[in-house]
PDB file of C-alpha atoms in Angstrom:
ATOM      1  CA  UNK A  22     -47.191  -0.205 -67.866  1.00 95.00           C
ATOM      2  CA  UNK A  23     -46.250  -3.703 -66.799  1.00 97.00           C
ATOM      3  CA  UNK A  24     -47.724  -4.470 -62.991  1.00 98.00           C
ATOM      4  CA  UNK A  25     -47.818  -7.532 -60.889  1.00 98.00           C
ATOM      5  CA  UNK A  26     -49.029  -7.219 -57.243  1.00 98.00           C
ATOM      6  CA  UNK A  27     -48.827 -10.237 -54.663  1.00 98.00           C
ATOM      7  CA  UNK A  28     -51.392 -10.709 -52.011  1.00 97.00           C
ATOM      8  CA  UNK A  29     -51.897 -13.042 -49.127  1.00 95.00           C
ATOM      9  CA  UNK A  30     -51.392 -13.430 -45.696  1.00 96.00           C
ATOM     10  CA  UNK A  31     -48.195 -12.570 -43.963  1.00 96.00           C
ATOM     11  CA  UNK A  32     -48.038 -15.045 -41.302  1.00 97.00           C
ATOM     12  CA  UNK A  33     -49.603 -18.360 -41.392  1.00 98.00           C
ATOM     13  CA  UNK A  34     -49.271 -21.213 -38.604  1.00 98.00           C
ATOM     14  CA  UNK A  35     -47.462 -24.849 -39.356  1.00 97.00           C
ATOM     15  CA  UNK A  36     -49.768 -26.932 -41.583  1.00 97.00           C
ATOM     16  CA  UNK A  37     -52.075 -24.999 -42.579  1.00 97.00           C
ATOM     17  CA  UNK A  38     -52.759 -23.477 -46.530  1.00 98.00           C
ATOM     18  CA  UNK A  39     -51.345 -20.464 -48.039  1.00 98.00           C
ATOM     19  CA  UNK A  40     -53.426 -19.030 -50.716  1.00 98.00           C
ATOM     20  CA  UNK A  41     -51.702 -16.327 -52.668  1.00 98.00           C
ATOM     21  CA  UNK A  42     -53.298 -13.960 -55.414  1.00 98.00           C
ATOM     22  CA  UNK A  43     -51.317 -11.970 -58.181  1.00 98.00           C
ATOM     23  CA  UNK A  44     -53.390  -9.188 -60.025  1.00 98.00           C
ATOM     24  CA  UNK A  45     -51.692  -8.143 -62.760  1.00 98.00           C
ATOM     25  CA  UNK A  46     -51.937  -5.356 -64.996  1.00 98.00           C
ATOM     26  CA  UNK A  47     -50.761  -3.576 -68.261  1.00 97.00           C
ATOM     27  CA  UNK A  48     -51.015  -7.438 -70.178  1.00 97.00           C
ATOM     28  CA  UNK A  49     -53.481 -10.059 -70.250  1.00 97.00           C
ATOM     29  CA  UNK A  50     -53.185 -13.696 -69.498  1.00 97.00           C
ATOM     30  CA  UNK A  51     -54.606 -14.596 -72.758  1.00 96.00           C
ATOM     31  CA  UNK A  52     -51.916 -13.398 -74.359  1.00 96.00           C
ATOM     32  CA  UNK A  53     -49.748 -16.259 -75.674  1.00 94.00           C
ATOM     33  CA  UNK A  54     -46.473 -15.224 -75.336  1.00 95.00           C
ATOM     34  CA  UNK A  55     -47.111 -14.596 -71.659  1.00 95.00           C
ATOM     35  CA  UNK A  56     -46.962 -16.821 -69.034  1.00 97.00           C
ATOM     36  CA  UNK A  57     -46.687 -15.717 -64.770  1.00 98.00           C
ATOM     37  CA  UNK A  58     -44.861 -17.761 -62.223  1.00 98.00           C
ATOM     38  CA  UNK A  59     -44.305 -17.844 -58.857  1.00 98.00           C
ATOM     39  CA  UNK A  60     -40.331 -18.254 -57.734  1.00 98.00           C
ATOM     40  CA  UNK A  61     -39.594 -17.740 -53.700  1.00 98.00           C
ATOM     41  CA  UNK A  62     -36.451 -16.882 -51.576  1.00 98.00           C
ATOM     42  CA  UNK A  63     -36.008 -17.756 -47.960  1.00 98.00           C
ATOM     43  CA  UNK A  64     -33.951 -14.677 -46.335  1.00 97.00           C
ATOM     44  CA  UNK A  65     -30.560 -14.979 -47.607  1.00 96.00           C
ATOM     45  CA  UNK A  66     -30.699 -17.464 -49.719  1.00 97.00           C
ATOM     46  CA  UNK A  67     -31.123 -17.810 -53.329  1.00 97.00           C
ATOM     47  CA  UNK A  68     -34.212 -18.404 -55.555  1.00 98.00           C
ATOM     48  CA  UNK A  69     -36.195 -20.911 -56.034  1.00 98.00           C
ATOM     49  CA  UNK A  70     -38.852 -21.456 -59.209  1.00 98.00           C
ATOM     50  CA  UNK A  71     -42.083 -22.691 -57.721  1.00 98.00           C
ATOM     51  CA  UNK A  72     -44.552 -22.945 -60.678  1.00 98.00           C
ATOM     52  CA  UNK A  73     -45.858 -21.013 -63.735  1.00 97.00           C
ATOM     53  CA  UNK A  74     -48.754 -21.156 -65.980  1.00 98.00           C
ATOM     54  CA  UNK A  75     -49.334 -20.105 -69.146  1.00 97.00           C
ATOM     55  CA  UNK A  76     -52.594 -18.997 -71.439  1.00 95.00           C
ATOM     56  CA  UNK A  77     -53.516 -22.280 -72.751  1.00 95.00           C
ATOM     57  CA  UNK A  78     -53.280 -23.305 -69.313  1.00 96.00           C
ATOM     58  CA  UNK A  79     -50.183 -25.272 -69.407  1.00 95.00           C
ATOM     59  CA  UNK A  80     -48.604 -25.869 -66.020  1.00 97.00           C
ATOM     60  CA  UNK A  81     -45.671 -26.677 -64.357  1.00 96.00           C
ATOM     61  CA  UNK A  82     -44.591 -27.167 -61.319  1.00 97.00           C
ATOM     62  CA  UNK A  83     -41.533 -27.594 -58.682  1.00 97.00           C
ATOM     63  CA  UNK A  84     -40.395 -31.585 -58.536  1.00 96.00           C
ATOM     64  CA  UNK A  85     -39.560 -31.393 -54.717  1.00 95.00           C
ATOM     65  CA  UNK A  86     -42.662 -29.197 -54.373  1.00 96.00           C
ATOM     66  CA  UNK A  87     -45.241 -31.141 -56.447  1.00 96.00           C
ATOM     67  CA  UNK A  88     -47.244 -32.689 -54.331  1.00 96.00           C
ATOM     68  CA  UNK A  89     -48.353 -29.218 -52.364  1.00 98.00           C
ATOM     69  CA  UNK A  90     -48.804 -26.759 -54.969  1.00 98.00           C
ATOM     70  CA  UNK A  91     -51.525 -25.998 -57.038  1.00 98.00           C
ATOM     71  CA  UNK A  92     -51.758 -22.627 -59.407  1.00 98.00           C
ATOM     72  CA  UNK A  93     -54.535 -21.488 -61.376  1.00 98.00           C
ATOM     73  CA  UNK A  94     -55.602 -18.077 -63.222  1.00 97.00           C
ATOM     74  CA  UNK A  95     -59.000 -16.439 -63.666  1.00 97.00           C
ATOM     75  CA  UNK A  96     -58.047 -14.308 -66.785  1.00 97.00           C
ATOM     76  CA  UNK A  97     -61.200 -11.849 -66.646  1.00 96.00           C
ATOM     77  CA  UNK A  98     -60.112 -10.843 -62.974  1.00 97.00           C
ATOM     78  CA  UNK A  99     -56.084 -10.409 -64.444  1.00 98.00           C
ATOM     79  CA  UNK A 100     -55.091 -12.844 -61.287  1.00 98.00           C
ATOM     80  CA  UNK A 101     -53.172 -15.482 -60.279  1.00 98.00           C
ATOM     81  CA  UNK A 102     -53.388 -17.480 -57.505  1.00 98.00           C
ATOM     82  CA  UNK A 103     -51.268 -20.179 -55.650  1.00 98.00           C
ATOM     83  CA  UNK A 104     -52.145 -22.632 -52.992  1.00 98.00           C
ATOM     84  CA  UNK A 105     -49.774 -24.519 -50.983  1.00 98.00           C
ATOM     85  CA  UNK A 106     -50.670 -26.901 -48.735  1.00 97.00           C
ATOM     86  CA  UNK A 107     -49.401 -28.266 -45.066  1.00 97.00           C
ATOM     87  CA  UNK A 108     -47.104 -24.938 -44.608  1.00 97.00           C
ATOM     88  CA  UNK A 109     -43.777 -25.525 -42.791  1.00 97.00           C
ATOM     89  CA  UNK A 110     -41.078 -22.582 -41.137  1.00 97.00           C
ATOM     90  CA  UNK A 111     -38.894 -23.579 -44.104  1.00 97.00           C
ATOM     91  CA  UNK A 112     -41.127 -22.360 -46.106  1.00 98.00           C
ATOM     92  CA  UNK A 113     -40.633 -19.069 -44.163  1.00 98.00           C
ATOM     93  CA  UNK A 114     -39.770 -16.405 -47.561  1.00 98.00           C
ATOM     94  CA  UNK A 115     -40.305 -13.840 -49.861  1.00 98.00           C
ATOM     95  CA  UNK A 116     -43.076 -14.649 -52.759  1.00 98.00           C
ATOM     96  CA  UNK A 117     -42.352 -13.365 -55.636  1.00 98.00           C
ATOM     97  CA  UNK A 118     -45.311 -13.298 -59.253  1.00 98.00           C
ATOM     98  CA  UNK A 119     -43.671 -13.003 -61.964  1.00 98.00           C
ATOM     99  CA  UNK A 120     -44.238 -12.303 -65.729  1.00 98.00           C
ATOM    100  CA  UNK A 121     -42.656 -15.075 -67.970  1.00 98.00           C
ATOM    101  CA  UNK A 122     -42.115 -13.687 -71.617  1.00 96.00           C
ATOM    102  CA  UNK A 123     -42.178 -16.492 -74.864  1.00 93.00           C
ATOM    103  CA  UNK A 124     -40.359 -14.963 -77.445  1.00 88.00           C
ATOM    104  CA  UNK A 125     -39.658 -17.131 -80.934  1.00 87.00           C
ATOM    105  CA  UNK A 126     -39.510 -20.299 -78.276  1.00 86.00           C
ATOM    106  CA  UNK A 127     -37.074 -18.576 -75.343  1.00 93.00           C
ATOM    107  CA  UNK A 128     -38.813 -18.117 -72.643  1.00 96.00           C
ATOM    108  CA  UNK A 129     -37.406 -15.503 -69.409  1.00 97.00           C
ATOM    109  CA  UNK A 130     -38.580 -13.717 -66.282  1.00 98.00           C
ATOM    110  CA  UNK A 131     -39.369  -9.653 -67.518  1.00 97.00           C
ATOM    111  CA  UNK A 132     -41.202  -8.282 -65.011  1.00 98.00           C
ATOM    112  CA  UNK A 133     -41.416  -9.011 -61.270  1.00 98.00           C
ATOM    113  CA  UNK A 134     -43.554  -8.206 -58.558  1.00 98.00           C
ATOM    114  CA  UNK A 135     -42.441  -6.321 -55.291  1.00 97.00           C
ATOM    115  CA  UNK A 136     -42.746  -9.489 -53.535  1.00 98.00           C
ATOM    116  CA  UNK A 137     -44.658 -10.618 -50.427  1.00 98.00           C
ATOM    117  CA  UNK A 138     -42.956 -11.773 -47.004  1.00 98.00           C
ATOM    118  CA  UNK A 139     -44.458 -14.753 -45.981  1.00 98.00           C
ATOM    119  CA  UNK A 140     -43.358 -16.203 -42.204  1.00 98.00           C
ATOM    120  CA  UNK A 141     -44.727 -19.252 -41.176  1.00 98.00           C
ATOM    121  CA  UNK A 142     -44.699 -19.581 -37.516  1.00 97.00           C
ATOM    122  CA  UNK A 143     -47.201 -20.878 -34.692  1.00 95.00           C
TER     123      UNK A 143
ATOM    124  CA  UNK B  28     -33.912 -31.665 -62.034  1.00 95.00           C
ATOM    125  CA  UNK B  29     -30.874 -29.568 -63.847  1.00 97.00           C
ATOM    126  CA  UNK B  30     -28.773 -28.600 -61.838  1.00 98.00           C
ATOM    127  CA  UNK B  31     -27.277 -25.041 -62.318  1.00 98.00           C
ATOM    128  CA  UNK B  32     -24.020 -24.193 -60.370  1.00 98.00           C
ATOM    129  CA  UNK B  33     -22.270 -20.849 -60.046  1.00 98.00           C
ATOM    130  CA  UNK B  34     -18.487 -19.382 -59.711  1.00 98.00           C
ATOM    131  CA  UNK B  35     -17.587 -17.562 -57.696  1.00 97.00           C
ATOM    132  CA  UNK B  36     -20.024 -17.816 -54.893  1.00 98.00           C
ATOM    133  CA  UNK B  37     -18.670 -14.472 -54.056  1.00 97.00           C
ATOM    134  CA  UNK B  38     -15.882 -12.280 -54.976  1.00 97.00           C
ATOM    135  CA  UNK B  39     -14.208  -9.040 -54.046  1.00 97.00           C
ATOM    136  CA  UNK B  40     -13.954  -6.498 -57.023  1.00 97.00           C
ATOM    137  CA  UNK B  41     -13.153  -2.347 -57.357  1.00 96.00           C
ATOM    138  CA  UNK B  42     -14.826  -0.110 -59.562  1.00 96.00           C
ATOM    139  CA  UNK B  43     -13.847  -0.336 -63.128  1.00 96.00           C
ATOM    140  CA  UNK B  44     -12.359  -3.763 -62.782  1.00 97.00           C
ATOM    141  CA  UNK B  45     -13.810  -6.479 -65.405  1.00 98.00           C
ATOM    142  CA  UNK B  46     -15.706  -8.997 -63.811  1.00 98.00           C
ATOM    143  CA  UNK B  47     -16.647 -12.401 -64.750  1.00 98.00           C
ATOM    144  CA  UNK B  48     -19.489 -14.754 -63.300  1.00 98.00           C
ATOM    145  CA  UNK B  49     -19.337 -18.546 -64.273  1.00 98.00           C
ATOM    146  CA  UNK B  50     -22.531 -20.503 -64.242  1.00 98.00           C
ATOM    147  CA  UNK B  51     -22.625 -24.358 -65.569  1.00 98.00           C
ATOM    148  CA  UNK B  52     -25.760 -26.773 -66.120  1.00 98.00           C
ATOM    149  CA  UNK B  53     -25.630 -30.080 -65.053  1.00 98.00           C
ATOM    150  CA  UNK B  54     -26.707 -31.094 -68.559  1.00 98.00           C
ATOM    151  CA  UNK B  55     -26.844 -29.302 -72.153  1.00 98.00           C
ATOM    152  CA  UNK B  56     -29.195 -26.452 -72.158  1.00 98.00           C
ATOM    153  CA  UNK B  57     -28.544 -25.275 -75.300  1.00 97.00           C
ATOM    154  CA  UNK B  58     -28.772 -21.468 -75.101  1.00 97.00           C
ATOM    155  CA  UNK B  59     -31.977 -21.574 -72.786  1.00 98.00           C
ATOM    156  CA  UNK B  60     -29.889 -19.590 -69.953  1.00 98.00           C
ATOM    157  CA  UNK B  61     -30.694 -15.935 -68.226  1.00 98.00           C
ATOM    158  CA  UNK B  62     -28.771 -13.760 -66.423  1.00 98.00           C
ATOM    159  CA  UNK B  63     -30.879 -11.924 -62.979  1.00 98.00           C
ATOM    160  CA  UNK B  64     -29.302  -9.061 -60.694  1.00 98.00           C
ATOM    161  CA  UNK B  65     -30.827  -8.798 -57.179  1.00 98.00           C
ATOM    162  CA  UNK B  66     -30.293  -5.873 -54.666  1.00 98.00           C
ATOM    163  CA  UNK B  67     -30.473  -6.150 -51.248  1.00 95.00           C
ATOM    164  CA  UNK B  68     -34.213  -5.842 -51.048  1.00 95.00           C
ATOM    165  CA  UNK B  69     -35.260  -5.551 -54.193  1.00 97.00           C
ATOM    166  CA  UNK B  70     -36.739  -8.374 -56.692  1.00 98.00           C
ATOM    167  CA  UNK B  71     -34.584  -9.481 -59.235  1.00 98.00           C
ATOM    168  CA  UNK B  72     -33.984  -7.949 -62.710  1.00 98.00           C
ATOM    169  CA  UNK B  73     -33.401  -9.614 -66.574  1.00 98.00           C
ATOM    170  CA  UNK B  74     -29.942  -8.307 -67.461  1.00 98.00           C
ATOM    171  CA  UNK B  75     -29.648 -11.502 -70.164  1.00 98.00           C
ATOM    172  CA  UNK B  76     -31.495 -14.105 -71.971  1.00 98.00           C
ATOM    173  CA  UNK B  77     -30.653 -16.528 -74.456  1.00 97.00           C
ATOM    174  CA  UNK B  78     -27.270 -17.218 -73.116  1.00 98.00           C
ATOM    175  CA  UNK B  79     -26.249 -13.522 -75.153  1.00 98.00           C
ATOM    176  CA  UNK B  80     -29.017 -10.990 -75.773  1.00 97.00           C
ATOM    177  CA  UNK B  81     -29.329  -7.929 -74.001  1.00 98.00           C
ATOM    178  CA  UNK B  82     -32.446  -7.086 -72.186  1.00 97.00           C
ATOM    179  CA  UNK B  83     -33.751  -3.680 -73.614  1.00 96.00           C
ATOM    180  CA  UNK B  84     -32.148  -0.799 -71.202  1.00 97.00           C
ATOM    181  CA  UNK B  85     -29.789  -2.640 -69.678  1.00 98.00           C
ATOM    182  CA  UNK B  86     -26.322  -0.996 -70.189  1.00 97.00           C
ATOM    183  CA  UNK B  87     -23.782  -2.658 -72.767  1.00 98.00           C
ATOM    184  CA  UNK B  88     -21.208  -3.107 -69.908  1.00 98.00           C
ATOM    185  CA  UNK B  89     -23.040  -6.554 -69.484  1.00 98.00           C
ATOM    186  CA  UNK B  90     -22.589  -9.009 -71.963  1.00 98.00           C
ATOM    187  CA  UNK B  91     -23.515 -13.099 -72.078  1.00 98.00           C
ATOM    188  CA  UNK B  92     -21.923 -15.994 -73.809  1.00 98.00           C
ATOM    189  CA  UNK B  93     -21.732 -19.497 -73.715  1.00 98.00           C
ATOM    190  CA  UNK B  94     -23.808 -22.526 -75.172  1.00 98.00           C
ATOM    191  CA  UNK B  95     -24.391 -26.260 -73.849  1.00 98.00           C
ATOM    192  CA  UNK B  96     -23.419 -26.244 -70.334  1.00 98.00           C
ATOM    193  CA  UNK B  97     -20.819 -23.528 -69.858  1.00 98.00           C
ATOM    194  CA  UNK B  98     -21.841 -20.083 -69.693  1.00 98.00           C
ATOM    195  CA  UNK B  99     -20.511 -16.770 -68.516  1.00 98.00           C
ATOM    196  CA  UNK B 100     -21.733 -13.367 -67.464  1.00 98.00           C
ATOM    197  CA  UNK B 101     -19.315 -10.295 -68.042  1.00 98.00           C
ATOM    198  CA  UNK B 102     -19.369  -6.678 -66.461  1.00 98.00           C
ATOM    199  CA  UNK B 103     -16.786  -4.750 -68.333  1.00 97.00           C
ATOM    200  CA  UNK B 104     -15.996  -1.912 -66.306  1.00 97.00           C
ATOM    201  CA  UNK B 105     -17.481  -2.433 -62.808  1.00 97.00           C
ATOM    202  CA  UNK B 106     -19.769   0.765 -61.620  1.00 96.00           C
ATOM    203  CA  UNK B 107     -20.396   1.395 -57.718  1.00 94.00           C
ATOM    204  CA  UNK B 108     -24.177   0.521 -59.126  1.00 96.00           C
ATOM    205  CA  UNK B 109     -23.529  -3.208 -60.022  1.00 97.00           C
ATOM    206  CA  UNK B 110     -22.467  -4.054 -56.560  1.00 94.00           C
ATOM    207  CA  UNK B 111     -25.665  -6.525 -55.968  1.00 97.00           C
ATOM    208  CA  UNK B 112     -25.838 -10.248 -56.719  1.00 98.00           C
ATOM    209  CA  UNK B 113     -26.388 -11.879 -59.650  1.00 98.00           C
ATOM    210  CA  UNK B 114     -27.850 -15.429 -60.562  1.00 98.00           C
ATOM    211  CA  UNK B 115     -28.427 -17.731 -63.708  1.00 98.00           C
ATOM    212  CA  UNK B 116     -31.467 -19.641 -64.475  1.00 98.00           C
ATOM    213  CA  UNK B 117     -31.929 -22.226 -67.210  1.00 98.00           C
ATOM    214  CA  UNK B 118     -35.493 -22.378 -69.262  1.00 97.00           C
ATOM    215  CA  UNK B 119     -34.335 -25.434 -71.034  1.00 96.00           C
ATOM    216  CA  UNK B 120     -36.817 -27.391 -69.781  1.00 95.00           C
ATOM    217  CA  UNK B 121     -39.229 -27.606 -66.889  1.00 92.00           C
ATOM    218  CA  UNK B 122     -38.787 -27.191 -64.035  1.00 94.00           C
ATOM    219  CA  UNK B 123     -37.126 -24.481 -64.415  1.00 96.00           C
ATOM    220  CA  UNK B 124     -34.157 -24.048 -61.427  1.00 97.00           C
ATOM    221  CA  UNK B 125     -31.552 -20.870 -60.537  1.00 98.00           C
ATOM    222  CA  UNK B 126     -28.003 -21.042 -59.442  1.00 98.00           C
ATOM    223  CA  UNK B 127     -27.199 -20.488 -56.081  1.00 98.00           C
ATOM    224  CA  UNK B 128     -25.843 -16.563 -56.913  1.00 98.00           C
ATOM    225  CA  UNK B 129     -22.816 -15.138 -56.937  1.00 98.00           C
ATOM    226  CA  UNK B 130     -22.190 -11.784 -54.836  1.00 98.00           C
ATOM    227  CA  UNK B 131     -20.074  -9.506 -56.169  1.00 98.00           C
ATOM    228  CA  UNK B 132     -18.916  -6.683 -52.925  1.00 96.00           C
ATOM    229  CA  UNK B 133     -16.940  -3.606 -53.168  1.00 88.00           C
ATOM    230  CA  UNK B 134     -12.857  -4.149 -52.252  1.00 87.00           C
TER     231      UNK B 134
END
């Protein structure tokens, strides 16, 4: 069975980091055809693809985001994690880790997490 | 950045009506284009990928077509369950970006 658990803070203050951990079970990230990415939503709005990672550790990330993200996995522990930097309200939403499937070169979001409500507020 | 746009933003629909969702890349994505339906506090969930295949379980009512920039999402026979709202995403190439969602309510 497929599993992908978010964990982190749920409020953090203006400027500082987030740090955000997804465990994940029932796969592993050396798997090839897997990849995990993290995609938020503000309340009541629409989503919003933040950054993934695959096995060979291939990453991409969010243009307008860039500059403050950074993901990274640590494949024994099944997790992982993404930082972002210099927090804002705006950035006030729901976190979502999510399993990216490869299959014969498409490539689509299969399982999701619950997700993780993240305010940021002083 | 490609740019994904949806039609309607929201619409107004009775069980067993057919519904149709429009969703159009700013640039040709091929058939790199999935279909997600989100309700109201739950995470999303696959319905289509590759512009036309069916994820495994989900029920044939749905169906996908389209290629290039122009794509559509179809609900045959509208069920009280598919009241929700449902977005596209392109995996053409990084980064990867969603349309803004379409909400589909009960008339």
């Amino acid at each position: 069975q497929v599993t992908l658990k978010e964990s982190g803070p749920v409020l953090v203050k203006p400027t500082e980091t987030l740090t955000l951990t997804c465990t994940v079970s029932g796969f592993s990230l050396s798997n090839a055809r897997m990849g995990v990415s993290w995609i938020r939503q503000p309340p009541g709005k629409a989503l919003e693809w933040l950054a993934h990672i695959f096995s060979n550790d291939e990453k991409s990330y969010s243009t307008s985001l860039k500059s403050s993200l950074t993901i990274s996995k640590d494949t024994s522990k099944s997790q992982v994690v993404l930082t972002m930097t210099n927090m804002d309200p705006v950035d006030t939403a729901t976190y979502y880790c999510v399993r990216i499937r490869r299959d014969t070169g498409w490539y689509y979001f299969d399982y999701w997490g619950q997700g993780t409500l993240i305010t940021v507020s002083s | 950045d490609i740019q994904m746009t949806q039609s309607p933003s929201s619409l107004s629909a009775s069980v067993g009506d057919r519904v149709t969702i429009t969703c159009r890349a700013s640039q040709s994505i091929s058939s790199y284009l999935n279909w997600y339906q989100q309700k109201p506090g739950k995470a999303p969930n696959l319905l289509i990928y590759a512009a036309s295949s069916l994820q495994s379980g989900v029920p044939s009512r749905f169906s996908g077509s389209g290629s290039g920039t122009d794509f559509t999402l179809t609900i045959s026979i509208l069920q009280p369950e598919d009241f929700a709202t449902y977005y596209c995403q392109q995996s053409y190439s990084a980064p990867w970006t969603f349309g803004q969602g379409t909400k589909v309510e009960i008339k």
